[in-house]
Amino acid sequence: MTGLLYKDFIAIKGKVYVIASFLFLLFISTLRIVALFVDEKDAEAFDVIAVPLLLKYLVVAFCVLIGNVGTAMLKADDGKKQKQYYLSLPVEKKGYVAEKYVFLLLAYYFVISVAVLGITVCKAGMVSASGIKLASALDSFNSMLPMLVSLLLVVSSIELPFFIGFGTKKGYAVKIGLLMVLFFAVMVYLLFGDLNVFSGISFISVMEYMKKHPTLIAGLQIVMPLVSGILYFISYRISCILFARKEWEDD
Amino acid sequence: MIKNIEIKRLLIFLLIAFGLVWGVMFTYFGLGGEYGTSTCNAILMLAMLCPAIATLATVKLTREKMWISVEENRLSKEKQLSSLRLGISFKDKKWVWFLVAIFGTLLCMELGYALIWLIEPDVINLELLKLVGISKTLAALIPVAGITSGVMFSIGALGEELGWRGYMVPKMEKLFGTVGAMLIGNIIWGVWHFPMIAKGHSFGLDYKGAPYTGYLVFTLSCVVMGAFLQLLVEKTNSVWPAVFAHAINNTGASVLGMCVDYTKLSGGMAEPTVFLLIHMIPQIILGMVSVVELVRMRKKQA
């Protein structure tokens, strides 16, 4: 499996993501170290720069995960003479499918790890009044990460069987179809729904809501990863069945 | 010849692992930094990555050929020891050991607090859960949250286990044998934590014999826990179960642990070192069983 994992890492140009993430962490760390040596007012400015940067990284990273990694690693295996390629691999069909699921899990693990390191570095030295509030909000956000990843796992659980079982072209069609449905649902709500629910919502207000409802958050922290893990495993089993029955394109 | 190279590699690894962490810690605490601040927590988090950094640096500097993972049906025993063991395999019932890693760690924590409850019944107060707004039903599921948090946020543990169990202990085993490697390696692991203990890690600052008794007790906990972690690595040929066990241990996700009323501690139990020693008894038993099993495995392989 290690060989296949490495192959997929190269296929999705994983080095670019790793280096970009490393440079991002280095930049955040440099900002924090500099902030330790300036006066409080200037240090607050660093807090204002570093935290939104971290959140933007996470948004971009998760979008890349949803939009690119899963399909890119499968697209790399598409092409002519697919059947000969799969037959030449020194793994069983189950092993091949399992590797795709493990690879995606490792990708999520990598993004979470960078997020955790980024949050820890951002929080270092936040001593101003607004900094302490922001650090507390970051702690709440940290505790929300398992739930976020659980949602992404559910999305992957739905799309992977289509890509593995029917190929990337049909998989893309299904994925775009689902996204269009979601998009239209959001548009309909924005046009005709009650928009007052969104007034007053900000990162800090959401985090403060979470702090006021620890039981709800703890419950979600427990239930969501469990449910998404079970769904992910079921998705893997479905993918194995679909892959075994896959009709190959004529070579 | 081979031994000389391995000793050289070990020394370079230890120099980097200790140099990075102790250098930064002594600088930070020397400049007046305090333990427990957000800056200190950031330094500790990054310190956990240093054994992995030391491993990669040593491999690069000494041009050592290291395999990322082990595929037992292809590599000789000699090559198995030159692997970072980053692979995951569930074949041959290895998945059982992943469960042992997760639930064994949690069980040890709960049993430790249960033992304290037996000795001092007043110390554990289940009503404390209400004070933090957690129902008893939800509290019973807290260990599950500990598992998910531990597994997801295990980057620090990965940094440590890659260095200690993935690189250092296998090298020491070539020089000192199984039991020797475990003892010496885990003592080194404990000593690595000394600057943090001196500043209040695990025990605070105000206890009898501080910080020396703290050093002793913490090193003992590293030895027993290290034996269990080493067993997990050997049974699965992968550092990942050890990573998860280490991470879950660090979360401290224990239902009984949340119910400890520290104001009710009295006598010897009020000493943090004594408290940890008693809490550690299930882990000591697990460590001893791990050593016996590891020695048995080695004899079988020989």
Short mmCIF file of N, CA, C and O in Angstrom, two decimals, chain A residues 1-2 36 90 106 109 112-113 116-117 120-121 123-126 142 145-146 149-150 214-215 218-219 221-222 225-226, chain B residues 38-39 41-42 45-46 49 68-69 74 87 132-134 138 141-142 144-145 148-149 151-155 158 240 243:
data_model
loop_
_atom_site.label_atom_id
_atom_site.label_comp_id
_atom_site.label_asym_id
_atom_site.label_seq_id
_atom_site.Cartn_x
_atom_site.Cartn_y
_atom_site.Cartn_z
N MET A 1 0.83 -1.20 0.00
CA MET A 1 0.00 0.00 0.00
C MET A 1 0.87 1.26 0.00
O MET A 1 0.44 2.29 -0.53
N THR A 2 2.04 1.17 0.61
CA THR A 2 2.90 2.36 0.70
C THR A 2 3.25 2.88 -0.70
O THR A 2 3.25 4.09 -0.93
N LEU A 36 6.14 39.07 19.59
CA LEU A 36 6.59 38.96 20.98
C LEU A 36 7.51 40.11 21.36
O LEU A 36 7.69 40.40 22.55
N PRO A 90 0.43 -5.25 -7.55
CA PRO A 90 0.62 -6.38 -6.63
C PRO A 90 -0.32 -6.32 -5.42
O PRO A 90 0.07 -6.64 -4.31
N LEU A 106 -5.41 10.34 5.23
CA LEU A 106 -4.10 10.95 5.51
C LEU A 106 -4.09 12.41 5.10
O LEU A 106 -3.49 13.25 5.77
N TYR A 109 -5.84 14.28 7.72
CA TYR A 109 -4.97 14.29 8.90
C TYR A 109 -3.92 15.37 8.75
O TYR A 109 -3.63 16.11 9.71
N ILE A 112 -5.56 18.85 9.20
CA ILE A 112 -5.87 19.08 10.62
C ILE A 112 -4.59 19.37 11.39
O ILE A 112 -4.56 20.25 12.25
N SER A 113 -3.54 18.62 11.11
CA SER A 113 -2.28 18.80 11.84
C SER A 113 -1.73 20.20 11.60
O SER A 113 -1.29 20.86 12.54
N VAL A 116 -3.87 22.60 13.59
CA VAL A 116 -3.59 22.57 15.02
C VAL A 116 -2.28 23.31 15.33
O VAL A 116 -2.21 24.11 16.27
N LEU A 117 -1.27 23.06 14.51
CA LEU A 117 0.01 23.76 14.71
C LEU A 117 -0.18 25.26 14.51
O LEU A 117 0.33 26.07 15.28
N THR A 120 -2.01 26.73 17.49
CA THR A 120 -1.12 26.81 18.67
C THR A 120 -0.15 27.97 18.54
O THR A 120 0.07 28.72 19.50
N VAL A 121 0.41 28.13 17.35
CA VAL A 121 1.37 29.22 17.14
C VAL A 121 0.66 30.57 17.20
O VAL A 121 1.17 31.53 17.80
N LYS A 123 -1.92 31.39 18.92
CA LYS A 123 -2.31 31.71 20.29
C LYS A 123 -1.13 32.15 21.15
O LYS A 123 -1.31 32.80 22.16
N ALA A 124 0.08 31.76 20.74
CA ALA A 124 1.26 32.07 21.54
C ALA A 124 1.42 33.57 21.68
O ALA A 124 1.46 34.29 20.69
N GLY A 125 1.52 34.01 22.91
CA GLY A 125 1.80 35.43 23.14
C GLY A 125 0.63 36.35 22.99
O GLY A 125 0.78 37.56 22.97
N MET A 126 -0.60 35.79 22.88
CA MET A 126 -1.79 36.67 22.79
C MET A 126 -2.14 37.12 24.20
O MET A 126 -2.83 36.40 24.93
N ASN A 142 -10.82 25.04 17.51
CA ASN A 142 -10.04 23.81 17.57
C ASN A 142 -10.93 22.62 17.90
O ASN A 142 -10.83 21.55 17.31
N LEU A 145 -12.96 21.36 14.94
CA LEU A 145 -12.30 20.72 13.79
C LEU A 145 -12.77 19.28 13.56
O LEU A 145 -13.00 18.89 12.40
N PRO A 146 -12.90 18.45 14.63
CA PRO A 146 -13.39 17.08 14.37
C PRO A 146 -14.74 17.08 13.68
O PRO A 146 -15.01 16.22 12.83
N VAL A 149 -14.27 18.06 9.95
CA VAL A 149 -13.70 16.95 9.17
C VAL A 149 -14.73 15.85 9.00
O VAL A 149 -14.79 15.19 7.95
N SER A 150 -15.57 15.67 10.02
CA SER A 150 -16.63 14.65 9.91
C SER A 150 -17.56 14.97 8.74
O SER A 150 -17.94 14.07 7.98
N PRO A 214 -21.76 23.91 26.00
CA PRO A 214 -20.72 22.87 25.95
C PRO A 214 -21.29 21.47 25.77
O PRO A 214 -20.67 20.62 25.14
N THR A 215 -22.49 21.25 26.32
CA THR A 215 -23.08 19.91 26.21
C THR A 215 -23.39 19.58 24.76
O THR A 215 -23.09 18.48 24.28
N ALA A 218 -20.11 19.05 22.97
CA ALA A 218 -19.51 17.77 23.35
C ALA A 218 -20.26 16.62 22.68
O ALA A 218 -19.65 15.66 22.20
N GLY A 219 -21.59 16.71 22.67
CA GLY A 219 -22.40 15.68 22.02
C GLY A 219 -22.09 15.55 20.54
O GLY A 219 -21.89 14.45 20.03
N GLN A 221 -19.32 16.55 19.09
CA GLN A 221 -17.94 16.07 18.98
C GLN A 221 -17.87 14.56 19.03
O GLN A 221 -17.01 13.95 18.40
N ILE A 222 -18.78 13.98 19.81
CA ILE A 222 -18.75 12.53 19.98
C ILE A 222 -19.49 11.85 18.83
O ILE A 222 -19.00 10.89 18.24
N PRO A 225 -18.04 12.38 14.56
CA PRO A 225 -16.94 11.55 14.05
C PRO A 225 -17.32 10.06 13.98
O PRO A 225 -16.93 9.36 13.04
N LEU A 226 -18.11 9.60 14.97
CA LEU A 226 -18.53 8.19 14.96
C LEU A 226 -19.36 7.90 13.72
O LEU A 226 -19.12 6.93 13.00
N SER B 38 0.46 30.61 26.90
CA SER B 38 0.19 30.17 25.53
C SER B 38 1.49 30.02 24.74
O SER B 38 1.62 29.13 23.90
N THR B 39 2.47 30.88 25.04
CA THR B 39 3.77 30.78 24.36
C THR B 39 4.45 29.47 24.74
O THR B 39 5.00 28.77 23.88
N ASN B 41 2.98 26.74 25.73
CA ASN B 41 2.25 25.64 25.10
C ASN B 41 2.64 25.47 23.64
O ASN B 41 2.75 24.36 23.13
N ALA B 42 2.85 26.61 22.97
CA ALA B 42 3.28 26.55 21.56
C ALA B 42 4.66 25.90 21.46
O ALA B 42 4.91 25.06 20.59
N MET B 45 4.34 22.18 22.05
CA MET B 45 3.76 21.50 20.88
C MET B 45 4.84 21.31 19.81
O MET B 45 4.98 20.23 19.22
N LEU B 46 5.61 22.36 19.56
CA LEU B 46 6.66 22.26 18.54
C LEU B 46 7.78 21.35 19.01
O LEU B 46 8.42 20.67 18.22
N LEU B 49 7.60 17.76 18.05
CA LEU B 49 7.99 17.40 16.69
C LEU B 49 9.50 17.19 16.57
O LEU B 49 9.98 16.66 15.57
N ILE B 68 10.27 3.54 4.58
CA ILE B 68 9.17 4.25 5.22
C ILE B 68 8.31 3.27 6.01
O ILE B 68 7.82 3.55 7.09
N SER B 69 8.12 2.05 5.43
CA SER B 69 7.28 1.08 6.12
C SER B 69 7.88 -0.31 5.94
O SER B 69 8.85 -0.49 5.22
N ARG B 74 8.58 -9.34 2.42
CA ARG B 74 9.64 -9.01 1.45
C ARG B 74 10.97 -8.66 2.09
O ARG B 74 12.01 -8.79 1.48
N GLY B 87 4.01 2.64 7.91
CA GLY B 87 2.92 1.99 7.22
C GLY B 87 1.84 1.53 8.18
O GLY B 87 2.03 1.48 9.38
N VAL B 132 -19.85 21.36 35.71
CA VAL B 132 -19.35 21.79 34.40
C VAL B 132 -20.42 21.61 33.31
O VAL B 132 -20.13 21.74 32.12
N GLY B 133 -21.66 21.30 33.74
CA GLY B 133 -22.77 21.25 32.79
C GLY B 133 -22.81 20.00 31.93
O GLY B 133 -23.30 20.02 30.81
N ILE B 134 -22.25 18.92 32.44
CA ILE B 134 -22.25 17.68 31.66
C ILE B 134 -23.11 16.65 32.38
O ILE B 134 -22.92 16.38 33.57
N LEU B 138 -23.73 11.88 29.08
CA LEU B 138 -22.72 12.46 28.19
C LEU B 138 -21.32 12.19 28.71
O LEU B 138 -20.38 11.94 27.96
N LEU B 141 -19.63 9.18 27.64
CA LEU B 141 -19.13 9.20 26.26
C LEU B 141 -17.90 10.08 26.09
O LEU B 141 -17.35 10.17 24.99
N ILE B 142 -17.45 10.71 27.18
CA ILE B 142 -16.27 11.60 27.08
C ILE B 142 -15.04 10.84 26.57
O ILE B 142 -14.28 11.36 25.75
N VAL B 144 -14.92 8.63 24.39
CA VAL B 144 -15.03 8.54 22.92
C VAL B 144 -14.55 9.85 22.29
O VAL B 144 -13.84 9.84 21.28
N ALA B 145 -14.94 10.98 22.91
CA ALA B 145 -14.45 12.27 22.42
C ALA B 145 -12.93 12.33 22.56
O ALA B 145 -12.24 12.89 21.71
N THR B 148 -11.46 10.42 19.59
CA THR B 148 -11.49 11.15 18.31
C THR B 148 -10.52 12.33 18.35
O THR B 148 -9.78 12.56 17.39
N SER B 149 -10.51 13.06 19.48
CA SER B 149 -9.55 14.18 19.57
C SER B 149 -8.13 13.68 19.54
O SER B 149 -7.27 14.25 18.88
N VAL B 151 -6.89 10.91 18.28
CA VAL B 151 -6.48 10.39 16.97
C VAL B 151 -6.30 11.53 15.97
O VAL B 151 -5.33 11.59 15.23
N MET B 152 -7.25 12.48 15.96
CA MET B 152 -7.18 13.57 14.97
C MET B 152 -6.04 14.54 15.27
O MET B 152 -5.40 15.05 14.36
N PHE B 153 -5.82 14.83 16.55
CA PHE B 153 -4.81 15.83 16.91
C PHE B 153 -3.52 15.16 17.39
O PHE B 153 -2.92 15.59 18.36
N SER B 154 -3.12 14.11 16.72
CA SER B 154 -1.98 13.34 17.20
C SER B 154 -0.66 13.71 16.52
O SER B 154 0.28 12.93 16.56
N ILE B 155 -0.60 14.87 15.90
CA ILE B 155 0.63 15.23 15.17
C ILE B 155 1.83 15.30 16.12
O ILE B 155 2.94 14.88 15.79
N LEU B 158 2.87 11.84 16.94
CA LEU B 158 3.56 11.26 15.78
C LEU B 158 5.01 11.73 15.75
O LEU B 158 5.93 10.93 15.50
N TRP B 240 1.94 3.76 14.29
CA TRP B 240 0.65 4.42 14.44
C TRP B 240 -0.13 4.01 15.70
O TRP B 240 -0.69 4.89 16.37
N VAL B 243 1.34 5.96 18.36
CA VAL B 243 0.99 7.37 18.22
C VAL B 243 -0.38 7.63 18.84
O VAL B 243 -0.56 8.57 19.63
#
